[in-house]
Amino acid sequence: MRECFEVRDTDGAGRIGELSVPRAGVTVETPALMPVINPHLRTVDPAALESDFGAEILITNGYILYKSEAFRERALEEGLAELYDFSGAIVTDSGSFQLSEYGEISVTNAEILAFQRDIGADVGTPIDVPTPPDAGRERAEADLETTKSRIEAAESVDVGGMLLNAPIQGSTYPDLRESAAAHAYGTDLDVFPVGAVVPLMNGYRYAEMIEVVRAAKRGLGADAPVHLFGAGHPMMFALAAAAGCDLFDSAAYALYARDGRYLTVSGTDHLDDLEYFPCSCPVCAEHTPAELRSVSETQRETLLARHNLHVSYRELRTVKQAIREGSLFELLERRARSHPAMVDGYRELLDDAAALERSDPVSKATFFHLSADSARRPEVERHHDRLGRLSVDGDRVLVSAGGDNSRFDETWRLREPFGPVPPALSDTYPLTAERPERLGRAGYEAAAEGVARLAAANPDTEFAVAHWGWPDSALDRLPEAVETLPLGPESDHPEDG
Ligand SMILES: [Zn+2]
């Protein structure tokens, strides 16, 4: 067990956790947002982040402080908490970003770790090597070896109670990400940032981002807090949290504001294009877009940044509430509809329903079947797995969407997208799912797969399926030995009951 992190609630791979940060003397509830503070450009003061937005944690760049004539000595003398007037946890980055941008930096791994310790950082970072997406395999491997050696070196540095990040690199190679994560998890470092994914997010390559996160998660234990490095747009918080990310950092709130851009949970708008604000935060309640366009540039930037923070924190609370009540997948279905690339990200996540299923609670809020993707949720996978292990009593079993029939020894209910429902389980989650009357084909097909699993587990039993107008694509998925009895006015259907 990693002592600094405890998982309290789960929904799929999403979780609410507690990150204990001993140096700051605080416990941060996750998923948490860490606003990025640029010491030279404080768009919103850290004290205001704490008082107005409830920020418990922020992140700043240790390398910029190290290089800054204005702040270096002050940071060493006063410590970060006083320099920033912030009582929560302060995470520092090491200059890896500058390294990837400019090719070199003028500090060693040991020096920057000691500097982070000496300025009172609560979570510090060794200098990893961020390898961008699509890099050649040889380069990704070589960079990763350097990152691994920096992480190992960090283990032996006296960090005086500071927690340490163990960044996970490996570009877009899932096997490298997984082995990097396993290596990092094997050290005694504490927090696990998945690095160099910003180009994927900026390019709307959400499916690949999820693939990278899933690979990293395979190498980590469930007790590892995961930071999705550079993820600051609220539109992808639900998706990233559902993949098991616990920490996000946002420079977006300030960078986008500088550009006149307005964040929402479904994308980005430009202030120039808005006639109405689709938000009720204090900024949007007190101003119209026209008013915001007419104030000074500095004031506009601050107000937009404050709106961007409000919408980000509100989305995090929405995500946490969804995890708590077990409706994260329903939230994700809504968020995924905001952009085709988000649909891809969601589908990539569902591709590994087994991994989601491991931490998914057995019972939660009513399952809402909302789209073809709902038929691929982990709850459906879990029910199918159960059907594959169930043995039935009778020689002849009817799986019926209508009534019982005395020709059969036993009648089970047929419920899409799950398939056969044993009589004893018909009132239990998730089999009580709410479904639209006009169910799509995927729901029927998933139910047919459930029948096939049950039939395969009971080869000596004869099965029949009584269904209301299943499409051919679902009927084709039934084993040949399964009899089909269409229900309806002209059918030779089982007795009603
Ligand atoms: Zn607003």
Tab-separated table of C-alpha atoms and ligand atoms in Angstrom:
chain	number	residue	atom	x	y	z
A	1	MET	CA	0.000	0.000	0.000
A	2	ARG	CA	1.176	3.501	-0.810
A	3	GLU	CA	0.566	5.422	2.340
A	4	CYS	CA	-0.101	8.753	0.685
A	5	PHE	CA	-3.169	7.673	-1.276
A	6	GLU	CA	-6.439	6.059	-0.343
A	7	VAL	CA	-9.330	5.256	-2.684
A	8	ARG	CA	-12.766	5.913	-1.176
A	9	ASP	CA	-15.320	5.409	-3.959
A	10	THR	CA	-15.111	3.894	-7.419
A	11	ASP	CA	-17.212	3.871	-10.564
A	12	GLY	CA	-15.674	1.948	-13.442
A	13	ALA	CA	-11.986	2.858	-13.245
A	14	GLY	CA	-12.922	6.321	-11.926
A	15	ARG	CA	-12.370	6.966	-8.245
A	16	ILE	CA	-12.623	9.486	-5.458
A	17	GLY	CA	-9.489	9.364	-3.380
A	18	GLU	CA	-7.516	11.135	-0.708
A	19	LEU	CA	-3.956	12.228	-1.343
A	20	SER	CA	-2.136	12.934	1.914
A	21	VAL	CA	0.601	15.503	1.478
A	22	PRO	CA	2.623	15.411	4.695
A	23	ARG	CA	4.841	18.424	4.079
A	24	ALA	CA	1.807	20.667	3.511
A	25	GLY	CA	-0.108	18.997	6.331
A	26	VAL	CA	-3.148	18.647	4.059
A	27	THR	CA	-5.227	15.910	2.499
A	28	VAL	CA	-6.363	16.638	-1.046
A	29	GLU	CA	-9.550	15.069	-2.321
A	30	THR	CA	-9.160	13.651	-5.824
A	31	PRO	CA	-9.950	13.974	-8.682
A	32	ALA	CA	-8.324	17.353	-8.110
A	33	LEU	CA	-7.398	20.234	-10.344
A	34	MET	CA	-4.031	21.888	-9.918
A	35	PRO	CA	-4.056	25.385	-11.441
A	36	VAL	CA	-0.662	26.203	-12.926
A	37	ILE	CA	0.934	29.295	-11.393
A	38	ASN	CA	3.455	31.149	-13.493
A	39	PRO	CA	5.365	33.224	-10.924
A	40	HIS	CA	5.872	35.986	-13.467
A	41	LEU	CA	2.248	36.154	-14.647
A	42	ARG	CA	-0.242	35.625	-11.875
A	43	THR	CA	-3.530	35.874	-13.748
A	44	VAL	CA	-5.376	34.815	-10.585
A	45	ASP	CA	-3.526	34.984	-7.253
A	46	PRO	CA	-3.016	31.692	-5.399
A	47	ALA	CA	-4.737	33.173	-2.329
A	48	ALA	CA	-7.814	33.863	-4.477
A	49	LEU	CA	-7.664	30.333	-5.891
A	50	GLU	CA	-7.931	29.098	-2.337
A	51	SER	CA	-10.586	31.512	-1.058
A	52	ASP	CA	-12.802	31.859	-4.151
A	53	PHE	CA	-12.459	28.459	-5.803
A	54	GLY	CA	-11.560	26.121	-2.944
A	55	ALA	CA	-8.243	25.082	-4.527
A	56	GLU	CA	-6.463	22.547	-2.316
A	57	ILE	CA	-3.442	22.057	-4.553
A	58	LEU	CA	-1.575	23.973	-7.240
A	59	ILE	CA	1.444	23.409	-9.425
A	60	THR	CA	4.261	25.755	-10.350
A	61	ASN	CA	7.485	25.419	-12.258
A	62	GLY	CA	10.498	24.822	-10.043
A	63	TYR	CA	12.889	25.424	-12.913
A	64	ILE	CA	11.454	28.882	-13.680
A	65	LEU	CA	11.889	29.779	-10.004
A	66	TYR	CA	15.420	28.368	-10.036
A	67	LYS	CA	16.342	30.536	-13.019
A	68	SER	CA	14.510	33.652	-11.833
A	69	GLU	CA	16.537	36.504	-10.375
A	70	ALA	CA	13.325	37.986	-9.010
A	71	PHE	CA	12.114	34.872	-7.204
A	72	ARG	CA	14.957	32.438	-6.612
A	73	GLU	CA	16.307	33.924	-3.387
A	74	ARG	CA	12.870	34.832	-2.091
A	75	ALA	CA	11.638	31.294	-2.667
A	76	LEU	CA	14.655	29.925	-0.771
A	77	GLU	CA	14.261	32.385	2.117
A	78	GLU	CA	10.496	32.515	2.509
A	79	GLY	CA	9.460	29.143	1.141
A	80	LEU	CA	6.787	28.581	-1.492
A	81	ALA	CA	3.810	28.646	0.877
A	82	GLU	CA	4.644	32.205	1.927
A	83	LEU	CA	5.817	33.354	-1.503
A	84	TYR	CA	2.469	32.294	-2.959
A	85	ASP	CA	0.356	32.943	0.142
A	86	PHE	CA	-1.200	29.503	-0.268
A	87	SER	CA	-1.838	27.007	2.528
A	88	GLY	CA	-2.686	23.968	0.374
A	89	ALA	CA	-0.256	21.592	-1.331
A	90	ILE	CA	2.241	22.996	-3.835
A	91	VAL	CA	3.605	20.742	-6.558
A	92	THR	CA	6.693	21.741	-8.528
A	93	ASP	CA	7.748	20.675	-11.980
A	94	SER	CA	11.421	20.299	-12.783
A	95	GLY	CA	12.132	21.893	-16.147
A	96	SER	CA	11.313	18.871	-18.281
A	97	PHE	CA	9.029	21.048	-20.382
A	98	GLN	CA	11.853	23.540	-21.010
A	99	LEU	CA	14.108	20.595	-21.807
A	100	SER	CA	11.688	19.339	-24.442
A	101	GLU	CA	11.174	22.839	-25.881
A	102	TYR	CA	14.761	24.076	-25.941
A	103	GLY	CA	16.764	20.845	-25.949
A	104	GLU	CA	18.807	21.641	-22.858
A	105	ILE	CA	18.566	23.098	-19.380
A	106	SER	CA	21.259	24.322	-17.042
A	107	VAL	CA	20.633	22.255	-13.955
A	108	THR	CA	21.226	18.647	-12.960
A	109	ASN	CA	18.639	16.224	-11.657
A	110	ALA	CA	20.175	16.253	-8.163
A	111	GLU	CA	20.393	20.064	-8.098
A	112	ILE	CA	16.786	20.678	-9.101
A	113	LEU	CA	15.512	18.056	-6.620
A	114	ALA	CA	17.488	19.713	-3.822
A	115	PHE	CA	16.208	23.133	-4.909
A	116	GLN	CA	12.573	21.933	-4.853
A	117	ARG	CA	13.153	20.538	-1.373
A	118	ASP	CA	14.781	23.749	-0.180
A	119	ILE	CA	11.981	26.031	-1.382
A	120	GLY	CA	9.466	23.884	0.481
A	121	ALA	CA	7.736	22.122	-2.402
A	122	ASP	CA	5.265	19.508	-1.170
A	123	VAL	CA	5.544	17.286	-4.244
A	124	GLY	CA	8.728	17.518	-6.344
A	125	THR	CA	9.700	16.129	-9.723
A	126	PRO	CA	12.920	14.712	-11.177
A	127	ILE	CA	13.908	15.766	-14.691
A	128	ASP	CA	12.187	13.296	-16.981
A	129	VAL	CA	12.504	13.321	-20.752
A	130	PRO	CA	9.135	13.938	-22.432
A	131	THR	CA	9.037	12.057	-25.716
A	132	PRO	CA	6.383	13.478	-28.038
A	133	PRO	CA	3.713	11.286	-29.692
A	134	ASP	CA	4.756	9.466	-32.876
A	135	ALA	CA	8.484	9.620	-32.048
A	136	GLY	CA	10.602	6.803	-33.438
A	137	ARG	CA	10.751	3.713	-31.278
A	138	GLU	CA	14.505	3.939	-30.718
A	139	ARG	CA	14.266	7.495	-29.485
A	140	ALA	CA	11.312	6.668	-27.218
A	141	GLU	CA	13.265	3.772	-25.705
A	142	ALA	CA	16.432	5.825	-25.212
A	143	ASP	CA	14.523	8.726	-23.634
A	144	LEU	CA	12.739	6.290	-21.363
A	145	GLU	CA	16.010	4.826	-20.120
A	146	THR	CA	17.109	8.345	-19.137
A	147	THR	CA	13.816	9.009	-17.367
A	148	LYS	CA	14.102	5.711	-15.499
A	149	SER	CA	17.617	6.529	-14.330
A	150	ARG	CA	16.479	9.978	-13.108
A	151	ILE	CA	13.619	8.366	-11.178
A	152	GLU	CA	16.023	5.848	-9.634
A	153	ALA	CA	18.427	8.647	-8.715
A	154	ALA	CA	15.588	10.558	-7.053
A	155	GLU	CA	15.030	7.603	-4.728
A	156	SER	CA	18.376	8.185	-3.038
A	157	VAL	CA	18.111	11.975	-2.708
A	158	ASP	CA	17.263	13.275	0.759
A	159	VAL	CA	14.007	15.092	0.024
A	160	GLY	CA	13.023	15.774	3.612
A	161	GLY	CA	9.463	14.507	3.512
A	162	MET	CA	8.648	15.956	0.088
A	163	LEU	CA	6.576	13.554	-2.008
A	164	LEU	CA	8.026	12.729	-5.411
A	165	ASN	CA	6.543	12.424	-8.843
A	166	ALA	CA	7.633	9.468	-10.950
A	167	PRO	CA	6.791	10.562	-14.515
A	168	ILE	CA	5.693	7.909	-16.990
A	169	GLN	CA	6.887	8.406	-20.566
A	170	GLY	CA	7.027	6.144	-23.629
A	171	SER	CA	5.424	8.249	-26.368
A	172	THR	CA	2.560	6.495	-28.184
A	173	TYR	CA	3.928	2.972	-27.561
A	174	PRO	CA	1.543	1.251	-25.143
A	175	ASP	CA	4.083	-1.443	-24.215
A	176	LEU	CA	6.677	1.215	-23.330
A	177	ARG	CA	4.130	3.150	-21.265
A	178	GLU	CA	3.186	-0.023	-19.419
A	179	SER	CA	6.775	-1.033	-18.662
A	180	ALA	CA	7.627	2.564	-17.667
A	181	ALA	CA	4.681	2.540	-15.264
A	182	ALA	CA	5.661	-0.835	-13.799
A	183	HIS	CA	9.198	0.446	-13.259
A	184	ALA	CA	7.979	3.668	-11.623
A	185	TYR	CA	5.548	1.759	-9.424
A	186	GLY	CA	8.407	-0.471	-8.290
A	187	THR	CA	10.273	2.502	-6.822
A	188	ASP	CA	9.277	4.196	-3.583
A	189	LEU	CA	8.181	7.376	-5.376
A	190	ASP	CA	4.661	8.566	-4.699
A	191	VAL	CA	2.695	10.185	-7.538
A	192	PHE	CA	2.589	9.086	-11.180
A	193	PRO	CA	2.233	11.746	-13.873
A	194	VAL	CA	1.510	10.434	-17.362
A	195	GLY	CA	3.626	12.820	-19.414
A	196	ALA	CA	3.825	14.221	-22.944
A	197	VAL	CA	0.136	13.755	-23.756
A	198	VAL	CA	-0.586	17.456	-24.397
A	199	PRO	CA	0.002	17.116	-28.175
A	200	LEU	CA	-2.568	14.294	-28.206
A	201	MET	CA	-5.117	16.442	-26.374
A	202	ASN	CA	-4.415	19.507	-28.514
A	203	GLY	CA	-4.826	17.362	-31.624
A	204	TYR	CA	-8.138	15.941	-30.359
A	205	ARG	CA	-6.533	12.486	-30.360
A	206	TYR	CA	-8.553	11.405	-27.344
A	207	ALA	CA	-8.643	7.713	-28.265
A	208	GLU	CA	-4.837	7.589	-28.275
A	209	MET	CA	-4.723	9.572	-25.040
A	210	ILE	CA	-6.969	6.973	-23.417
A	211	GLU	CA	-4.854	4.169	-24.880
A	212	VAL	CA	-1.748	5.739	-23.312
A	213	VAL	CA	-3.483	6.139	-19.933
A	214	ARG	CA	-4.799	2.569	-20.013
A	215	ALA	CA	-1.318	1.256	-20.769
A	216	ALA	CA	0.140	3.231	-17.850
A	217	LYS	CA	-2.625	2.025	-15.536
A	218	ARG	CA	-1.813	-1.594	-16.412
A	219	GLY	CA	1.676	-1.084	-15.002
A	220	LEU	CA	0.486	0.632	-11.814
A	221	GLY	CA	-1.282	-0.712	-8.749
A	222	ALA	CA	-4.733	0.557	-7.792
A	223	ASP	CA	-3.161	2.529	-4.939
A	224	ALA	CA	-1.114	4.730	-7.304
A	225	PRO	CA	-2.341	8.323	-7.697
A	226	VAL	CA	-2.214	9.201	-11.403
A	227	HIS	CA	-1.698	12.710	-12.751
A	228	LEU	CA	-2.661	13.356	-16.383
A	229	PHE	CA	0.002	15.931	-17.093
A	230	GLY	CA	-1.210	18.993	-18.977
A	231	ALA	CA	-4.892	18.049	-18.897
A	232	GLY	CA	-6.655	21.301	-18.148
A	233	HIS	CA	-9.709	21.486	-20.365
A	234	PRO	CA	-12.922	20.664	-18.490
A	235	MET	CA	-14.413	18.924	-21.531
A	236	MET	CA	-12.206	15.909	-20.934
A	237	PHE	CA	-12.250	15.675	-17.119
A	238	ALA	CA	-15.057	13.085	-17.083
A	239	LEU	CA	-13.327	10.929	-19.701
A	240	ALA	CA	-9.915	11.133	-18.027
A	241	ALA	CA	-11.390	10.497	-14.572
A	242	ALA	CA	-13.280	7.481	-15.916
A	243	ALA	CA	-9.947	6.126	-17.175
A	244	GLY	CA	-8.597	6.370	-13.627
A	245	CYS	CA	-6.783	9.728	-13.585
A	246	ASP	CA	-6.763	11.492	-10.222
A	247	LEU	CA	-4.963	14.775	-10.833
A	248	PHE	CA	-5.241	17.355	-13.587
A	249	ASP	CA	-3.274	20.538	-14.032
A	250	SER	CA	-4.608	23.568	-15.757
A	251	ALA	CA	-2.641	26.238	-17.495
A	252	ALA	CA	-5.565	26.368	-19.919
A	253	TYR	CA	-7.652	28.626	-17.676
A	254	ALA	CA	-5.054	31.414	-18.027
A	255	LEU	CA	-3.655	30.685	-21.489
A	256	TYR	CA	-7.105	30.523	-23.073
A	257	ALA	CA	-8.212	33.687	-21.254
A	258	ARG	CA	-5.231	35.560	-22.665
A	259	ASP	CA	-6.551	34.584	-26.091
A	260	GLY	CA	-10.139	35.638	-25.420
A	261	ARG	CA	-11.259	32.019	-25.213
A	262	TYR	CA	-14.081	30.833	-22.992
A	263	LEU	CA	-14.087	27.227	-21.746
A	264	THR	CA	-17.205	25.082	-21.434
A	265	VAL	CA	-17.704	21.405	-20.630
A	266	SER	CA	-18.356	20.745	-24.297
A	267	GLY	CA	-15.591	22.771	-25.897
A	268	THR	CA	-14.158	26.252	-26.343
A	269	ASP	CA	-15.937	29.398	-27.457
A	270	HIS	CA	-14.423	32.704	-28.428
A	271	LEU	CA	-15.638	35.757	-26.541
A	272	ASP	CA	-16.061	37.578	-29.856
A	273	ASP	CA	-18.640	35.004	-30.992
A	274	LEU	CA	-20.783	35.038	-27.850
A	275	GLU	CA	-23.945	37.054	-27.446
A	276	TYR	CA	-25.000	35.175	-24.296
A	277	PHE	CA	-23.008	33.393	-21.605
A	278	PRO	CA	-24.203	29.791	-21.155
A	279	CYS	CA	-23.055	29.828	-17.524
A	280	SER	CA	-24.140	31.238	-14.159
A	281	CYS	CA	-20.791	31.676	-12.430
A	282	PRO	CA	-20.251	35.066	-10.739
A	283	VAL	CA	-18.436	36.421	-13.822
A	284	CYS	CA	-21.165	35.369	-16.255
A	285	ALA	CA	-23.992	36.391	-13.917
A	286	GLU	CA	-22.590	39.889	-13.519
A	287	HIS	CA	-21.467	40.596	-17.085
A	288	THR	CA	-22.696	40.180	-20.623
A	289	PRO	CA	-20.231	39.177	-23.344
A	290	ALA	CA	-20.500	42.707	-24.766
A	291	GLU	CA	-19.513	44.195	-21.406
A	292	LEU	CA	-16.550	41.858	-21.160
A	293	ARG	CA	-15.405	42.910	-24.620
A	294	SER	CA	-15.463	46.559	-23.577
A	295	VAL	CA	-13.293	46.372	-20.431
A	296	SER	CA	-9.490	46.695	-20.426
A	297	GLU	CA	-7.424	43.811	-21.726
A	298	THR	CA	-6.047	42.941	-18.289
A	299	GLN	CA	-9.469	43.007	-16.700
A	300	ARG	CA	-10.942	40.893	-19.482
A	301	GLU	CA	-8.159	38.340	-19.115
A	302	THR	CA	-8.706	38.079	-15.366
A	303	LEU	CA	-12.482	37.759	-15.689
A	304	LEU	CA	-12.236	35.140	-18.431
A	305	ALA	CA	-9.664	33.229	-16.381
A	306	ARG	CA	-12.030	33.308	-13.414
A	307	HIS	CA	-14.904	31.980	-15.514
A	308	ASN	CA	-12.589	29.282	-16.901
A	309	LEU	CA	-11.692	28.266	-13.339
A	310	HIS	CA	-15.326	28.271	-12.210
A	311	VAL	CA	-16.372	25.977	-15.040
A	312	SER	CA	-13.387	23.685	-14.395
A	313	TYR	CA	-14.046	23.315	-10.670
A	314	ARG	CA	-17.760	22.867	-11.261
A	315	GLU	CA	-17.043	20.058	-13.718
A	316	LEU	CA	-14.755	18.363	-11.195
A	317	ARG	CA	-17.523	18.481	-8.597
A	318	THR	CA	-19.938	17.077	-11.200
A	319	VAL	CA	-17.510	14.232	-11.889
A	320	LYS	CA	-17.079	13.494	-8.174
A	321	GLN	CA	-20.827	13.494	-7.559
A	322	ALA	CA	-21.276	11.114	-10.505
A	323	ILE	CA	-18.642	8.755	-9.081
A	324	ARG	CA	-20.272	8.922	-5.668
A	325	GLU	CA	-23.728	8.027	-6.967
A	326	GLY	CA	-22.511	5.608	-9.628
A	327	SER	CA	-23.545	7.572	-12.709
A	328	LEU	CA	-20.134	8.345	-14.206
A	329	PHE	CA	-20.901	6.424	-17.406
A	330	GLU	CA	-24.134	8.370	-17.875
A	331	LEU	CA	-22.167	11.619	-17.467
A	332	LEU	CA	-19.579	10.328	-19.889
A	333	GLU	CA	-22.255	9.477	-22.475
A	334	ARG	CA	-23.382	13.119	-22.338
A	335	ARG	CA	-19.896	14.616	-22.427
A	336	ALA	CA	-18.765	12.300	-25.219
A	337	ARG	CA	-21.485	13.722	-27.477
A	338	SER	CA	-19.803	17.134	-27.476
A	339	HIS	CA	-17.221	16.174	-30.089
A	340	PRO	CA	-16.663	13.182	-32.407
A	341	ALA	CA	-13.138	12.785	-31.004
A	342	MET	CA	-14.632	12.445	-27.528
A	343	VAL	CA	-16.817	9.606	-28.830
A	344	ASP	CA	-13.613	7.918	-29.977
A	345	GLY	CA	-12.073	8.405	-26.541
A	346	TYR	CA	-15.134	6.939	-24.854
A	347	ARG	CA	-15.178	3.941	-27.210
A	348	GLU	CA	-11.482	3.346	-26.618
A	349	LEU	CA	-12.218	3.256	-22.902
A	350	LEU	CA	-15.057	0.760	-23.420
A	351	ASP	CA	-12.772	-1.475	-25.496
A	352	ASP	CA	-11.316	-2.675	-22.231
A	353	ALA	CA	-14.535	-3.268	-20.304
A	354	ALA	CA	-12.775	-5.988	-18.305
A	355	ALA	CA	-10.331	-3.453	-16.830
A	356	LEU	CA	-13.192	-1.092	-15.977
A	357	GLU	CA	-15.171	-3.952	-14.489
A	358	ARG	CA	-12.487	-4.839	-11.924
A	359	SER	CA	-13.115	-1.717	-9.848
A	360	ASP	CA	-16.754	-1.177	-10.776
A	361	PRO	CA	-19.121	-1.435	-7.813
A	362	VAL	CA	-21.675	-4.250	-7.940
A	363	SER	CA	-24.563	-1.894	-7.343
A	364	LYS	CA	-25.043	1.785	-8.175
A	365	ALA	CA	-27.540	4.261	-9.629
A	366	THR	CA	-30.035	2.898	-12.176
A	367	PHE	CA	-28.327	1.922	-15.428
A	368	PHE	CA	-29.542	4.201	-18.234
A	369	HIS	CA	-29.228	2.682	-21.677
A	370	LEU	CA	-28.592	5.820	-23.753
A	371	SER	CA	-26.827	4.767	-26.919
A	372	ALA	CA	-25.199	1.880	-28.760
A	373	ASP	CA	-22.171	2.488	-26.526
A	374	SER	CA	-24.213	1.670	-23.417
A	375	ALA	CA	-24.341	-1.948	-24.626
A	376	ARG	CA	-20.552	-2.101	-24.184
A	377	ARG	CA	-20.441	-0.859	-20.595
A	378	PRO	CA	-18.652	-2.972	-17.971
A	379	GLU	CA	-21.954	-3.913	-16.326
A	380	VAL	CA	-22.996	-5.731	-19.515
A	381	GLU	CA	-19.633	-7.464	-19.709
A	382	ARG	CA	-19.941	-8.534	-16.081
A	383	HIS	CA	-23.417	-9.987	-16.639
A	384	HIS	CA	-22.218	-11.905	-19.698
A	385	ASP	CA	-19.305	-13.305	-17.718
A	386	ARG	CA	-21.730	-14.426	-15.069
A	387	LEU	CA	-23.958	-16.105	-17.680
A	388	GLY	CA	-20.901	-17.962	-18.906
A	389	ARG	CA	-20.538	-19.548	-15.452
A	390	LEU	CA	-24.211	-20.238	-14.667
A	391	SER	CA	-25.663	-23.704	-14.851
A	392	VAL	CA	-29.397	-24.015	-15.371
A	393	ASP	CA	-31.638	-26.666	-13.825
A	394	GLY	CA	-34.115	-27.673	-16.526
A	395	ASP	CA	-33.602	-29.577	-19.781
A	396	ARG	CA	-35.608	-26.962	-21.697
A	397	VAL	CA	-35.317	-23.254	-20.824
A	398	LEU	CA	-37.253	-20.362	-22.317
A	399	VAL	CA	-35.669	-16.905	-22.320
A	400	SER	CA	-38.686	-14.718	-22.797
A	401	ALA	CA	-39.444	-11.060	-23.364
A	402	GLY	CA	-43.123	-12.006	-23.047
A	403	GLY	CA	-44.790	-14.528	-20.750
A	404	ASP	CA	-43.972	-18.023	-19.484
A	405	ASN	CA	-44.737	-21.203	-21.393
A	406	SER	CA	-45.551	-24.587	-19.898
A	407	ARG	CA	-43.654	-26.427	-22.641
A	408	PHE	CA	-40.477	-25.371	-20.854
A	409	ASP	CA	-39.056	-26.438	-17.493
A	410	GLU	CA	-38.030	-22.899	-16.603
A	411	THR	CA	-38.554	-19.373	-17.927
A	412	TRP	CA	-35.976	-16.616	-17.642
A	413	ARG	CA	-36.616	-12.997	-18.546
A	414	LEU	CA	-35.014	-11.541	-21.666
A	415	ARG	CA	-33.730	-8.012	-21.145
A	416	GLU	CA	-31.695	-6.068	-23.633
A	417	PRO	CA	-28.784	-5.291	-23.574
A	418	PHE	CA	-28.005	-7.929	-20.936
A	419	GLY	CA	-29.725	-11.003	-22.394
A	420	PRO	CA	-31.058	-13.778	-20.134
A	421	VAL	CA	-31.872	-12.750	-16.570
A	422	PRO	CA	-32.128	-15.527	-13.965
A	423	PRO	CA	-35.467	-15.254	-12.112
A	424	ALA	CA	-33.764	-14.567	-8.773
A	425	LEU	CA	-31.835	-11.567	-10.169
A	426	SER	CA	-34.576	-9.786	-12.077
A	427	ASP	CA	-34.853	-6.941	-9.558
A	428	THR	CA	-31.132	-6.377	-9.023
A	429	TYR	CA	-28.707	-3.840	-10.474
A	430	PRO	CA	-27.985	-3.432	-13.358
A	431	LEU	CA	-30.756	-5.636	-14.741
A	432	THR	CA	-33.341	-3.039	-13.793
A	433	ALA	CA	-31.902	-0.770	-16.489
A	434	GLU	CA	-34.033	1.956	-18.051
A	435	ARG	CA	-34.093	1.554	-21.821
A	436	PRO	CA	-35.622	3.583	-24.634
A	437	GLU	CA	-38.635	2.041	-26.382
A	438	ARG	CA	-36.773	2.500	-29.648
A	439	LEU	CA	-33.715	0.506	-28.801
A	440	GLY	CA	-30.863	0.509	-31.303
A	441	ARG	CA	-29.476	-2.635	-32.873
A	442	ALA	CA	-26.479	-2.816	-30.524
A	443	GLY	CA	-28.762	-3.414	-27.539
A	444	TYR	CA	-30.347	-6.467	-29.178
A	445	GLU	CA	-27.011	-7.769	-30.394
A	446	ALA	CA	-25.533	-7.585	-26.900
A	447	ALA	CA	-28.541	-9.476	-25.530
A	448	ALA	CA	-28.033	-12.184	-28.185
A	449	GLU	CA	-24.415	-12.506	-27.079
A	450	GLY	CA	-25.677	-13.044	-23.531
A	451	VAL	CA	-27.902	-15.890	-24.743
A	452	ALA	CA	-24.943	-17.389	-26.605
A	453	ARG	CA	-22.790	-17.278	-23.461
A	454	LEU	CA	-25.454	-19.031	-21.404
A	455	ALA	CA	-26.041	-21.663	-24.089
A	456	ALA	CA	-22.299	-22.354	-24.351
A	457	ALA	CA	-22.107	-22.891	-20.583
A	458	ASN	CA	-25.015	-25.359	-20.709
A	459	PRO	CA	-24.504	-27.508	-23.807
A	460	ASP	CA	-27.011	-30.178	-22.712
A	461	THR	CA	-29.899	-27.739	-22.240
A	462	GLU	CA	-32.286	-26.731	-25.024
A	463	PHE	CA	-32.848	-22.972	-25.170
A	464	ALA	CA	-35.551	-20.925	-26.856
A	465	VAL	CA	-35.713	-17.141	-27.132
A	466	ALA	CA	-39.072	-15.359	-27.285
A	467	HIS	CA	-38.362	-11.857	-28.584
A	468	TRP	CA	-40.187	-8.773	-29.832
A	469	GLY	CA	-38.977	-8.130	-33.367
A	470	TRP	CA	-35.247	-8.624	-32.942
A	471	PRO	CA	-33.272	-7.449	-35.963
A	472	ASP	CA	-31.545	-10.093	-38.079
A	473	SER	CA	-28.157	-8.855	-36.884
A	474	ALA	CA	-29.120	-9.989	-33.356
A	475	LEU	CA	-30.792	-13.254	-34.429
A	476	ASP	CA	-27.648	-14.105	-36.421
A	477	ARG	CA	-25.640	-14.026	-33.201
A	478	LEU	CA	-27.660	-16.795	-31.580
A	479	PRO	CA	-26.254	-20.326	-31.750
A	480	GLU	CA	-28.076	-22.467	-34.317
A	481	ALA	CA	-29.457	-24.808	-31.674
A	482	VAL	CA	-31.360	-21.982	-29.989
A	483	GLU	CA	-35.012	-21.910	-31.078
A	484	THR	CA	-36.508	-18.466	-31.761
A	485	LEU	CA	-40.126	-17.558	-31.069
A	486	PRO	CA	-41.078	-14.119	-32.374
A	487	LEU	CA	-43.626	-12.353	-30.184
A	488	GLY	CA	-46.390	-10.275	-31.709
A	489	PRO	CA	-49.981	-10.423	-32.922
A	490	GLU	CA	-49.449	-12.906	-35.760
A	491	SER	CA	-46.833	-15.091	-34.142
A	492	ASP	CA	-47.046	-18.504	-32.656
A	493	HIS	CA	-45.752	-17.078	-29.420
A	494	PRO	CA	-45.634	-18.338	-25.852
A	495	GLU	CA	-48.614	-17.846	-23.594
A	496	ASP	CA	-48.934	-14.372	-22.210
A	497	GLY	CA	-48.580	-14.030	-18.520
B	1	ZN	ZN	-19.116	31.610	-16.197
